[in-house]
Short mmCIF file of N, CA, C and O in Angstrom, two decimals:
data_model
loop_
_atom_site.label_atom_id
_atom_site.label_comp_id
_atom_site.label_asym_id
_atom_site.label_seq_id
_atom_site.Cartn_x
_atom_site.Cartn_y
_atom_site.Cartn_z
N ARG A 185 -15.54 8.47 -5.70
CA ARG A 185 -14.30 8.54 -5.91
C ARG A 185 -13.47 7.08 -6.36
O ARG A 185 -14.25 5.66 -5.53
N ALA A 186 -13.08 7.15 -7.02
CA ALA A 186 -12.36 6.06 -7.39
C ALA A 186 -11.49 5.53 -6.28
O ALA A 186 -10.05 6.37 -5.72
N ILE A 187 -10.65 4.18 -5.85
CA ILE A 187 -9.69 4.36 -5.17
C ILE A 187 -8.67 3.35 -5.09
O ILE A 187 -8.54 2.05 -5.93
N LEU A 188 -7.47 3.57 -6.04
CA LEU A 188 -6.40 2.56 -5.77
C LEU A 188 -5.64 2.44 -5.21
O LEU A 188 -5.02 3.19 -4.08
N PHE A 189 -4.76 1.29 -4.93
CA PHE A 189 -4.17 0.94 -3.06
C PHE A 189 -3.88 -0.44 -4.12
O PHE A 189 -3.97 -1.07 -4.44
N PRO A 190 -2.37 -0.70 -3.02
CA PRO A 190 -2.40 -1.70 -3.18
C PRO A 190 -2.40 -3.44 -2.55
O PRO A 190 -2.63 -2.80 -0.54
N ALA A 191 -3.04 -4.36 -2.32
CA ALA A 191 -3.29 -5.08 -1.10
C ALA A 191 -2.27 -5.79 -0.29
O ALA A 191 -1.99 -6.03 0.30
N VAL A 192 -0.52 -5.43 -1.72
CA VAL A 192 -0.49 -5.92 -0.95
C VAL A 192 1.12 -5.82 -2.09
O VAL A 192 0.77 -5.83 -2.98
N ASN A 193 2.36 -5.49 -2.05
CA ASN A 193 3.80 -4.90 -2.05
C ASN A 193 5.29 -4.91 -1.99
O ASN A 193 5.07 -5.02 -0.49
N ALA A 194 6.39 -5.00 -2.64
CA ALA A 194 7.23 -4.85 -2.28
C ALA A 194 7.81 -3.69 -2.97
O ALA A 194 7.44 -3.45 -4.06
N GLU A 195 9.06 -3.53 -2.27
CA GLU A 195 10.05 -1.78 -3.31
C GLU A 195 11.14 -2.22 -3.16
O GLU A 195 11.66 -2.46 -1.32
N CYS A 196 12.51 -1.89 -3.27
CA CYS A 196 13.92 -1.95 -3.72
C CYS A 196 13.91 -0.37 -4.34
O CYS A 196 12.76 -0.01 -5.42
N SER A 197 15.32 -0.53 -2.90
CA SER A 197 15.45 1.28 -4.32
C SER A 197 17.42 0.99 -4.44
O SER A 197 17.68 0.38 -3.37
N ASP A 198 17.64 1.99 -4.55
CA ASP A 198 19.06 2.85 -4.10
C ASP A 198 19.93 3.03 -3.31
O ASP A 198 20.69 2.85 -3.09
N ILE A 199 18.85 3.52 -2.46
CA ILE A 199 19.95 3.41 -0.95
C ILE A 199 19.31 3.02 0.35
O ILE A 199 19.73 3.03 1.12
N GLU A 200 18.52 1.66 -0.43
CA GLU A 200 18.36 0.75 0.73
C GLU A 200 19.48 -0.42 1.64
O GLU A 200 19.45 -0.65 0.16
N PRO A 201 19.20 -0.83 2.31
CA PRO A 201 21.11 -2.26 2.30
C PRO A 201 20.00 -3.20 1.61
O PRO A 201 18.96 -3.20 1.07
N PRO A 202 20.85 -5.17 2.22
CA PRO A 202 20.19 -5.33 1.15
C PRO A 202 19.48 -5.53 2.33
O PRO A 202 19.68 -5.68 3.36
N PRO A 203 18.10 -6.76 1.85
CA PRO A 203 17.82 -7.08 0.13
C PRO A 203 16.89 -6.21 -0.36
O PRO A 203 16.80 -7.04 -1.21
N PHE A 204 17.17 -5.16 0.01
CA PHE A 204 16.37 -4.06 -0.84
C PHE A 204 16.90 -3.16 -1.44
O PHE A 204 16.86 -2.47 -1.87
N PHE A 205 18.09 -3.37 -2.31
CA PHE A 205 19.43 -2.38 -2.42
C PHE A 205 18.79 -2.97 -4.52
O PHE A 205 19.27 -3.99 -3.72
N GLY A 206 19.32 -2.53 -5.32
CA GLY A 206 19.51 -3.13 -6.08
C GLY A 206 20.67 -1.41 -7.11
O GLY A 206 19.58 -0.18 -6.67
N GLY A 207 21.23 -1.46 -6.99
CA GLY A 207 22.02 0.09 -8.10
C GLY A 207 21.72 0.28 -9.46
O GLY A 207 22.02 1.68 -9.68
N THR A 208 21.60 -0.43 -9.97
CA THR A 208 20.50 -0.34 -11.56
C THR A 208 19.40 -0.25 -11.29
O THR A 208 18.58 -1.20 -10.37
N GLU A 209 18.53 -0.09 -12.42
CA GLU A 209 16.94 -0.21 -12.36
C GLU A 209 16.47 -1.03 -13.40
O GLU A 209 15.41 -2.42 -12.10
N GLN A 210 17.70 -2.80 -13.35
CA GLN A 210 17.54 -3.83 -14.00
C GLN A 210 16.85 -4.28 -12.62
O GLN A 210 16.67 -5.70 -12.14
N GLU A 211 18.17 -4.20 -11.65
CA GLU A 211 18.61 -5.28 -10.62
C GLU A 211 17.50 -4.26 -10.08
O GLU A 211 17.09 -5.82 -8.07
N ARG A 212 16.90 -3.18 -9.06
CA ARG A 212 15.51 -2.60 -8.81
C ARG A 212 14.35 -3.37 -8.57
O ARG A 212 13.72 -4.06 -7.87
N ARG A 213 14.11 -3.53 -10.31
CA ARG A 213 13.04 -5.01 -10.80
C ARG A 213 13.10 -6.37 -10.42
O ARG A 213 12.50 -6.40 -10.40
N ASP A 214 14.66 -6.34 -10.85
CA ASP A 214 14.83 -7.95 -9.81
C ASP A 214 13.93 -8.41 -7.96
O ASP A 214 13.93 -9.04 -8.19
N CYS A 215 15.19 -7.13 -7.83
CA CYS A 215 14.66 -7.76 -6.40
C CYS A 215 13.00 -6.97 -6.22
O CYS A 215 12.43 -8.38 -5.06
N ALA A 216 12.19 -6.07 -6.50
CA ALA A 216 11.39 -6.48 -6.21
C ALA A 216 9.79 -7.81 -6.54
O ALA A 216 9.17 -7.68 -5.92
N ALA A 217 10.59 -7.87 -7.68
CA ALA A 217 10.30 -8.95 -8.19
C ALA A 217 10.63 -10.42 -6.84
O ALA A 217 9.04 -10.88 -7.29
N ALA A 218 11.68 -10.39 -6.83
CA ALA A 218 11.95 -11.38 -6.16
C ALA A 218 10.51 -11.55 -5.17
O ALA A 218 10.37 -12.56 -4.30
N PHE A 219 10.91 -10.66 -4.28
CA PHE A 219 10.45 -10.20 -2.84
C PHE A 219 8.66 -10.43 -2.68
O PHE A 219 8.24 -11.18 -2.01
N LEU A 220 8.53 -10.02 -4.23
CA LEU A 220 6.88 -10.70 -4.27
C LEU A 220 6.40 -11.32 -4.30
O LEU A 220 5.56 -11.58 -3.54
N ASP A 221 7.13 -11.84 -5.00
CA ASP A 221 6.92 -13.72 -5.22
C ASP A 221 7.22 -14.73 -3.95
O ASP A 221 6.66 -15.86 -3.83
N LEU A 222 7.96 -13.38 -2.82
CA LEU A 222 7.15 -14.41 -1.11
C LEU A 222 6.65 -14.40 -1.00
O LEU A 222 5.48 -15.16 -0.14
N ALA A 223 5.53 -13.33 -1.60
CA ALA A 223 3.97 -12.72 -0.79
C ALA A 223 3.10 -14.50 -1.28
O ALA A 223 3.11 -15.26 -1.69
N THR A 224 2.50 -14.30 0.12
CA THR A 224 2.02 -15.60 0.52
C THR A 224 0.12 -15.37 0.67
O THR A 224 -0.23 -14.22 1.42
N ASP A 225 -1.07 -15.57 0.66
CA ASP A 225 -1.88 -15.23 0.75
C ASP A 225 -2.35 -13.79 1.17
O ASP A 225 -3.06 -13.63 2.01
N TRP A 226 -2.28 -13.11 -0.49
CA TRP A 226 -2.82 -11.71 -0.96
C TRP A 226 -4.22 -12.39 -0.70
O TRP A 226 -4.91 -12.47 -1.46
N PHE A 227 -4.91 -10.49 -0.19
CA PHE A 227 -6.41 -10.89 -0.82
C PHE A 227 -7.05 -9.60 -0.60
O PHE A 227 -6.30 -8.45 -0.48
N ALA A 228 -8.44 -9.03 -1.47
CA ALA A 228 -9.20 -7.98 -0.71
C ALA A 228 -10.08 -8.90 -0.70
O ALA A 228 -10.42 -9.03 -2.31
N THR A 229 -11.32 -7.71 -0.45
CA THR A 229 -12.28 -8.11 -0.09
C THR A 229 -12.49 -6.46 -0.08
O THR A 229 -12.35 -5.89 0.75
N LEU A 230 -14.03 -6.60 -0.13
CA LEU A 230 -14.89 -5.94 -0.13
C LEU A 230 -16.78 -5.99 0.42
O LEU A 230 -16.62 -6.46 0.07
N ASP A 231 -17.07 -5.48 1.76
CA ASP A 231 -18.83 -6.32 2.21
C ASP A 231 -18.51 -8.17 1.86
O ASP A 231 -19.41 -8.20 1.50
N GLY A 232 -17.73 -8.10 2.08
CA GLY A 232 -17.12 -9.80 2.46
C GLY A 232 -16.79 -10.67 0.52
O GLY A 232 -16.54 -11.49 0.70
N SER A 233 -17.00 -9.96 -0.80
CA SER A 233 -16.70 -9.51 -1.78
C SER A 233 -15.39 -9.93 -2.43
O SER A 233 -15.61 -9.01 -2.27
N PRO A 234 -14.90 -11.23 -2.91
CA PRO A 234 -13.21 -10.66 -3.58
C PRO A 234 -13.37 -10.14 -4.18
O PRO A 234 -14.72 -10.08 -5.67
N LEU A 235 -12.72 -8.61 -4.58
CA LEU A 235 -11.86 -7.97 -4.97
C LEU A 235 -11.08 -8.59 -6.29
O LEU A 235 -9.75 -9.03 -6.20
N PRO A 236 -11.52 -8.03 -7.33
CA PRO A 236 -10.47 -8.39 -8.56
C PRO A 236 -8.60 -7.50 -8.21
O PRO A 236 -9.04 -6.40 -7.79
N MET A 237 -7.48 -8.71 -8.49
CA MET A 237 -5.72 -7.46 -8.43
C MET A 237 -5.53 -7.77 -8.99
O MET A 237 -5.59 -8.53 -10.34
N SER A 238 -4.78 -6.50 -9.68
CA SER A 238 -3.69 -6.80 -11.51
C SER A 238 -1.90 -6.57 -10.58
O SER A 238 -1.83 -6.14 -9.82
N ARG A 239 -0.85 -7.62 -10.56
CA ARG A 239 0.03 -7.59 -10.61
C ARG A 239 1.30 -5.97 -11.38
O ARG A 239 0.54 -6.04 -12.58
N VAL A 240 1.02 -5.28 -11.34
CA VAL A 240 1.33 -3.98 -11.93
C VAL A 240 3.52 -4.05 -11.27
O VAL A 240 2.94 -3.93 -9.84
N GLN A 241 4.28 -3.24 -11.80
CA GLN A 241 5.50 -2.78 -12.24
C GLN A 241 5.28 -1.80 -12.12
O GLN A 241 5.20 -2.29 -13.20
N SER A 242 5.62 -0.71 -11.60
CA SER A 242 6.02 0.50 -11.19
C SER A 242 7.62 1.58 -12.81
O SER A 242 8.77 -0.31 -12.19
N PRO A 243 7.14 1.88 -12.83
CA PRO A 243 9.17 1.74 -14.03
C PRO A 243 9.97 2.82 -12.76
O PRO A 243 9.54 2.73 -11.70
N ASP A 244 10.86 2.96 -12.41
CA ASP A 244 11.69 3.06 -11.76
C ASP A 244 11.27 4.47 -11.32
O ASP A 244 10.56 5.30 -12.56
N PHE A 245 11.41 5.08 -10.29
CA PHE A 245 10.95 6.92 -9.71
C PHE A 245 11.41 7.40 -8.72
O PHE A 245 12.71 6.44 -8.12
N SER A 246 12.24 8.39 -8.34
CA SER A 246 12.67 9.02 -7.48
C SER A 246 11.84 9.44 -6.82
O SER A 246 10.37 9.88 -6.53
N PHE A 247 12.08 9.43 -5.55
CA PHE A 247 11.91 9.59 -4.15
C PHE A 247 12.46 10.35 -3.10
O PHE A 247 13.62 10.52 -2.91
N SER A 248 12.06 11.23 -2.51
CA SER A 248 13.32 11.42 -1.58
C SER A 248 12.18 11.32 0.20
O SER A 248 10.86 11.34 0.32
N ALA A 249 13.01 11.48 1.18
CA ALA A 249 12.50 11.01 2.12
C ALA A 249 12.65 11.46 3.59
O ALA A 249 14.48 12.52 3.38
N PRO A 250 11.94 12.21 4.44
CA PRO A 250 12.89 13.94 5.55
C PRO A 250 13.73 13.60 5.90
O PRO A 250 14.54 12.12 6.08
N ALA A 251 14.39 14.53 7.00
CA ALA A 251 15.46 13.97 8.05
C ALA A 251 14.95 13.36 9.20
O ALA A 251 13.19 13.31 9.49
N ASP A 252 15.02 12.67 9.82
CA ASP A 252 14.77 11.92 10.80
C ASP A 252 13.55 10.55 10.41
O ASP A 252 12.76 10.43 11.19
N GLY A 253 13.56 9.94 9.81
CA GLY A 253 12.94 9.23 8.83
C GLY A 253 12.65 7.85 8.80
O GLY A 253 14.12 7.39 9.48
N LEU A 254 12.72 7.15 7.81
CA LEU A 254 12.81 5.53 8.07
C LEU A 254 14.57 5.70 7.74
O LEU A 254 14.79 4.67 7.96
N PHE A 255 15.12 6.70 6.41
CA PHE A 255 16.33 6.51 6.19
C PHE A 255 17.54 7.20 7.24
O PHE A 255 18.94 6.88 6.74
N GLY A 256 16.77 7.88 8.12
CA GLY A 256 18.49 8.08 9.60
C GLY A 256 17.92 9.68 9.74
O GLY A 256 17.34 10.10 9.36
N PRO A 257 19.18 10.21 9.95
CA PRO A 257 18.70 11.67 10.22
C PRO A 257 18.61 12.55 9.32
O PRO A 257 18.54 13.98 9.44
N ASP A 258 19.73 12.15 8.33
CA ASP A 258 19.98 13.55 7.24
C ASP A 258 18.54 12.89 5.47
O ASP A 258 17.97 11.98 5.19
N PRO A 259 18.27 13.46 5.64
CA PRO A 259 17.44 13.66 4.24
C PRO A 259 18.40 13.31 3.20
O PRO A 259 18.88 13.05 3.39
N VAL A 260 17.39 12.16 2.52
CA VAL A 260 17.73 11.16 0.92
C VAL A 260 17.18 11.25 0.19
O VAL A 260 15.72 11.76 -0.22
N SER A 261 17.65 11.17 -1.46
CA SER A 261 16.75 10.26 -2.15
C SER A 261 17.27 10.11 -2.49
O SER A 261 18.34 9.42 -2.91
N GLY A 262 16.53 8.58 -3.82
CA GLY A 262 17.16 7.74 -4.51
C GLY A 262 16.17 7.26 -5.17
O GLY A 262 14.81 8.11 -6.46
N LEU A 263 16.33 6.18 -5.91
CA LEU A 263 15.53 5.93 -6.93
C LEU A 263 14.92 4.77 -6.26
O LEU A 263 15.47 3.48 -5.84
N SER A 264 13.57 4.38 -7.17
CA SER A 264 13.63 2.76 -6.82
C SER A 264 12.34 2.12 -7.41
O SER A 264 11.49 2.76 -8.03
N VAL A 265 12.10 1.42 -7.25
CA VAL A 265 10.99 -0.19 -7.97
C VAL A 265 10.07 -0.01 -7.35
O VAL A 265 9.83 -1.37 -6.00
N SER A 266 8.35 -0.19 -7.07
CA SER A 266 7.35 -1.48 -6.65
C SER A 266 7.09 -2.13 -7.62
O SER A 266 7.26 -1.90 -8.78
N ASP A 267 6.66 -2.70 -7.06
CA ASP A 267 6.09 -4.75 -7.66
C ASP A 267 4.61 -5.14 -7.04
O ASP A 267 5.30 -4.55 -5.39
N GLY A 268 4.16 -4.86 -6.76
CA GLY A 268 2.50 -5.01 -6.55
C GLY A 268 1.66 -6.15 -6.30
O GLY A 268 1.59 -5.99 -8.07
N TYR A 269 0.48 -6.33 -5.61
CA TYR A 269 -1.11 -7.31 -6.54
C TYR A 269 -1.60 -5.93 -6.19
O TYR A 269 -2.64 -5.04 -4.67
N TRP A 270 -2.69 -4.81 -7.39
CA TRP A 270 -3.24 -3.37 -7.01
C TRP A 270 -4.15 -4.08 -7.12
O TRP A 270 -5.25 -4.94 -8.11
N VAL A 271 -5.67 -2.59 -6.15
CA VAL A 271 -7.08 -2.97 -7.22
C VAL A 271 -7.06 -1.69 -7.22
O VAL A 271 -7.10 -0.91 -6.59
N PHE A 272 -8.02 -1.72 -8.25
CA PHE A 272 -9.17 0.02 -8.49
C PHE A 272 -9.73 -0.73 -7.67
O PHE A 272 -11.19 -1.15 -8.50
N LEU A 273 -10.50 0.34 -7.22
CA LEU A 273 -11.93 -0.09 -6.33
C LEU A 273 -12.41 1.49 -7.01
O LEU A 273 -12.43 2.55 -6.62
N THR A 274 -13.78 0.77 -7.79
CA THR A 274 -14.85 1.69 -8.87
C THR A 274 -15.67 2.19 -7.33
O THR A 274 -16.19 1.62 -6.14
N PRO A 275 -15.71 3.79 -7.32
CA PRO A 275 -17.00 4.73 -6.78
C PRO A 275 -17.94 4.01 -6.22
O PRO A 275 -18.33 3.38 -6.92
N LEU A 276 -18.01 3.57 -4.45
CA LEU A 276 -19.26 2.60 -3.75
C LEU A 276 -20.42 4.27 -3.57
O LEU A 276 -20.24 5.60 -3.34
N SER A 277 -21.09 3.44 -3.16
CA SER A 277 -23.01 3.82 -2.76
C SER A 277 -22.11 4.84 -1.65
O SER A 277 -21.30 3.93 -0.23
N ALA A 278 -22.97 5.70 -0.35
CA ALA A 278 -22.72 6.14 0.64
C ALA A 278 -23.34 4.67 1.07
O ALA A 278 -24.26 4.24 1.28
N GLY A 279 -22.10 4.87 2.27
CA GLY A 279 -22.59 3.70 3.90
C GLY A 279 -21.79 3.43 4.13
O GLY A 279 -20.58 3.64 3.88
N ILE A 280 -21.79 2.44 5.01
CA ILE A 280 -20.29 1.88 5.55
C ILE A 280 -19.99 1.24 5.36
O ILE A 280 -20.75 -0.42 4.06
N HIS A 281 -18.60 0.61 4.71
CA HIS A 281 -18.54 -0.54 3.47
C HIS A 281 -16.72 -0.87 4.40
O HIS A 281 -16.59 -0.66 4.46
N THR A 282 -17.59 -2.23 3.59
CA THR A 282 -15.20 -3.32 4.73
C THR A 282 -14.72 -3.80 3.79
O THR A 282 -15.75 -4.11 3.70
N LEU A 283 -13.02 -2.99 3.80
CA LEU A 283 -12.22 -3.20 2.56
C LEU A 283 -11.68 -3.95 4.16
O LEU A 283 -10.77 -3.89 4.94
N HIS A 284 -11.05 -5.21 3.39
CA HIS A 284 -9.92 -5.78 4.38
C HIS A 284 -9.08 -6.44 2.82
O HIS A 284 -9.41 -6.52 1.71
N PHE A 285 -8.01 -6.02 2.73
CA PHE A 285 -6.78 -6.17 2.49
C PHE A 285 -5.93 -6.80 3.38
O PHE A 285 -5.18 -6.02 4.34
N GLY A 286 -4.87 -7.32 1.94
CA GLY A 286 -3.49 -8.32 2.67
C GLY A 286 -2.81 -8.93 2.34
O GLY A 286 -2.88 -9.45 1.55
N GLY A 287 -1.85 -9.96 3.25
CA GLY A 287 -0.95 -10.71 2.68
C GLY A 287 0.08 -11.21 3.17
O GLY A 287 0.33 -10.63 4.49
N MET A 288 1.29 -12.07 3.26
CA MET A 288 1.77 -12.23 4.23
C MET A 288 3.59 -12.05 3.29
O MET A 288 3.60 -12.47 3.16
N PHE A 289 4.16 -11.31 4.05
CA PHE A 289 5.47 -12.22 2.77
C PHE A 289 6.62 -12.87 4.27
O PHE A 289 6.73 -12.38 5.27
N PRO A 290 5.91 -14.21 4.57
CA PRO A 290 7.51 -15.22 5.32
C PRO A 290 8.26 -15.14 5.82
O PRO A 290 9.15 -14.25 4.56
N GLY A 291 8.66 -14.71 7.24
CA GLY A 291 10.07 -14.26 7.62
C GLY A 291 10.71 -12.80 7.31
O GLY A 291 11.37 -12.32 8.17
N PHE A 292 9.69 -12.06 7.54
CA PHE A 292 9.94 -10.07 7.08
C PHE A 292 8.62 -9.41 8.06
O PHE A 292 7.91 -9.55 7.87
N PRO A 293 8.51 -10.03 9.64
CA PRO A 293 7.60 -9.39 10.02
C PRO A 293 7.86 -8.14 10.68
O PRO A 293 9.10 -8.28 11.48
N LEU A 294 7.61 -6.66 10.42
CA LEU A 294 7.96 -5.93 10.43
C LEU A 294 8.06 -5.52 11.84
O LEU A 294 8.84 -4.92 12.46
N ASP A 295 6.99 -5.45 12.19
CA ASP A 295 6.61 -5.20 13.51
C ASP A 295 6.16 -5.79 14.44
O ASP A 295 5.55 -6.11 15.40
N GLY A 296 5.84 -7.64 14.36
CA GLY A 296 5.87 -8.24 14.86
C GLY A 296 4.02 -9.07 14.49
O GLY A 296 4.15 -9.82 15.33
N SER A 297 3.88 -8.05 13.97
CA SER A 297 1.92 -8.17 14.51
C SER A 297 1.68 -8.90 12.46
O SER A 297 2.12 -8.49 12.49
N SER A 298 0.51 -9.22 12.29
CA SER A 298 0.28 -9.58 10.99
C SER A 298 0.35 -8.81 10.29
O SER A 298 -0.19 -7.51 10.53
N PRO A 299 0.44 -8.17 9.18
CA PRO A 299 0.25 -7.48 8.24
C PRO A 299 -0.56 -7.85 7.32
O PRO A 299 -0.93 -7.00 5.77
N ARG A 300 -2.29 -7.91 8.15
CA ARG A 300 -3.44 -7.33 6.97
C ARG A 300 -3.68 -6.59 7.65
O ARG A 300 -3.97 -6.31 9.57
N PHE A 301 -4.44 -6.12 7.07
CA PHE A 301 -5.22 -4.83 7.33
C PHE A 301 -6.73 -4.41 7.00
O PHE A 301 -7.03 -5.87 6.15
N HIS A 302 -7.80 -3.98 8.54
CA HIS A 302 -8.96 -4.24 8.18
C HIS A 302 -9.56 -3.45 8.43
O HIS A 302 -10.87 -2.78 9.04
N PRO A 303 -9.37 -1.86 7.40
CA PRO A 303 -9.70 -0.60 7.63
C PRO A 303 -11.95 -0.24 7.37
O PRO A 303 -12.09 -1.37 6.26
N ASP A 304 -11.72 -0.16 7.98
CA ASP A 304 -13.47 0.56 7.77
C ASP A 304 -13.16 1.15 6.61
O ASP A 304 -13.12 2.83 7.90
N LEU A 305 -13.68 2.16 5.67
CA LEU A 305 -14.42 3.04 5.27
C LEU A 305 -15.50 3.56 5.62
O LEU A 305 -17.41 2.87 4.51
N THR A 306 -16.13 4.82 5.43
CA THR A 306 -17.08 5.25 5.95
C THR A 306 -17.55 6.47 4.81
O THR A 306 -16.52 7.22 4.60
N LEU A 307 -18.17 5.76 3.87
CA LEU A 307 -18.04 6.42 2.83
C LEU A 307 -19.75 8.01 3.54
O LEU A 307 -21.16 6.71 3.12
N GLY A 308 -19.81 8.83 3.00
CA GLY A 308 -20.46 10.00 2.65
C GLY A 308 -20.68 11.40 3.74
O GLY A 308 -19.28 10.89 4.13
N PRO A 309 -22.12 11.69 3.29
CA PRO A 309 -20.95 13.23 4.50
C PRO A 309 -20.51 12.71 5.70
O PRO A 309 -20.83 12.08 6.64
N ALA A 310 -19.58 13.41 6.48
CA ALA A 310 -19.84 14.14 7.90
C ALA A 310 -19.85 14.45 8.91
O ALA A 310 -21.00 14.83 8.77
N PRO A 311 -20.83 13.34 10.18
CA PRO A 311 -21.40 13.65 10.66
C PRO A 311 -21.41 15.83 10.94
O PRO A 311 -20.00 16.06 11.39
N GLY A 312 -22.44 16.36 11.12
CA GLY A 312 -22.34 18.04 10.94
C GLY A 312 -21.99 18.57 10.12
O GLY A 312 -20.79 19.60 9.91
N ALA A 313 -21.05 17.69 8.88
CA ALA A 313 -20.76 18.07 7.93
C ALA A 313 -21.61 19.40 6.50
O ALA A 313 -21.07 20.00 5.87
N GLY A 314 -22.35 19.07 7.11
CA GLY A 314 -23.29 19.72 5.56
C GLY A 314 -23.29 19.81 4.61
O GLY A 314 -23.12 20.31 4.21
N GLY A 315 -22.65 18.04 4.03
CA GLY A 315 -22.50 18.15 3.10
C GLY A 315 -21.13 18.34 2.06
O GLY A 315 -21.64 18.14 0.95
N ARG A 316 -20.06 18.89 2.77
CA ARG A 316 -19.11 19.94 2.14
C ARG A 316 -18.69 18.14 2.27
O ARG A 316 -18.17 17.41 2.19
N ARG A 317 -17.48 18.04 1.35
CA ARG A 317 -16.62 17.29 0.97
C ARG A 317 -15.11 17.28 1.49
O ARG A 317 -14.63 18.23 2.26
N SER A 318 -15.36 16.10 1.78
CA SER A 318 -13.47 16.61 2.45
C SER A 318 -12.89 14.60 2.48
O SER A 318 -14.09 14.16 2.24
N GLY A 319 -11.73 14.38 2.68
CA GLY A 319 -10.76 12.77 2.61
C GLY A 319 -10.00 12.69 4.11
O GLY A 319 -8.85 12.23 3.69
N ARG A 320 -10.46 13.49 4.93
CA ARG A 320 -9.94 13.49 6.58
C ARG A 320 -10.20 12.40 6.65
O ARG A 320 -10.49 11.70 6.87
N CYS A 321 -8.63 11.87 7.27
CA CYS A 321 -9.47 10.43 8.47
C CYS A 321 -9.76 11.14 9.99
O CYS A 321 -9.34 12.55 10.58
N ARG A 322 -10.89 10.68 10.55
CA ARG A 322 -11.40 11.25 11.51
C ARG A 322 -10.53 10.11 12.43
O ARG A 322 -11.54 11.04 13.49
N SER A 323 -10.12 9.28 12.65
CA SER A 323 -9.51 8.97 13.68
C SER A 323 -7.91 8.67 13.31
O SER A 323 -7.44 8.29 12.58
N TYR A 324 -7.00 8.44 14.84
CA TYR A 324 -5.45 8.30 15.29
C TYR A 324 -5.89 6.89 15.90
O TYR A 324 -6.12 6.77 17.07
N PRO A 325 -5.54 5.03 15.35
CA PRO A 325 -4.58 5.15 13.62
C PRO A 325 -6.33 5.41 13.12
O PRO A 325 -6.97 5.30 13.02
N CYS A 326 -5.54 5.48 12.30
CA CYS A 326 -6.38 6.16 10.39
C CYS A 326 -7.17 4.92 9.40
O CYS A 326 -6.86 4.41 9.05
N ASN A 327 -8.41 5.05 10.34
CA ASN A 327 -9.10 3.53 9.79
C ASN A 327 -10.80 3.91 9.63
O ASN A 327 -11.27 2.62 9.47
N LYS A 328 -11.01 5.24 9.81
CA LYS A 328 -12.12 5.42 8.81
C LYS A 328 -12.09 7.26 8.31
O LYS A 328 -11.22 7.78 8.69
N LEU A 329 -12.26 7.24 6.96
CA LEU A 329 -12.08 7.54 6.42
C LEU A 329 -13.45 8.41 5.59
O LEU A 329 -14.12 7.16 5.10
N ASP A 330 -13.33 9.51 5.47
CA ASP A 330 -14.83 9.90 5.30
C ASP A 330 -14.15 10.40 3.03
O ASP A 330 -13.33 11.33 3.21
N LEU A 331 -15.11 9.56 2.46
CA LEU A 331 -14.41 10.24 1.74
C LEU A 331 -15.31 10.78 0.81
O LEU A 331 -16.20 10.27 -0.54
N SER A 332 -16.69 11.20 1.12
CA SER A 332 -17.41 11.97 0.68
C SER A 332 -17.30 13.32 -0.59
O SER A 332 -16.37 13.47 -0.20
#
């Protein structure tokens, strides 16, 4: 199976406070682009080899967030635009593959740790799965995924 993922991306909506607020689609586009322009050191590698990336900005899209989530105690709906460096990873051979990706947004540490990620993707049937296909996370936090 192919995998499409952002190595690094930014998003602005009509429900977030500044600096991530955009009242119109053009304001959301400008906001997401300006934030992504701050990204540095973005990268994606598979088994140590660099992967090609493309910068893509989404059209305006609607979203809903659940109660007691990121936006507070009430469920909310809004409009958003995403801008990011995306990787289209073609199907891989079965086996262990290491995918590293991420980047930095100077001045925006969200949790005090580096925003670089390095999941290990395990491709092939899970032990004891008898060849069944699954896409379940095998541990928490999810860093091993059976994509067979």
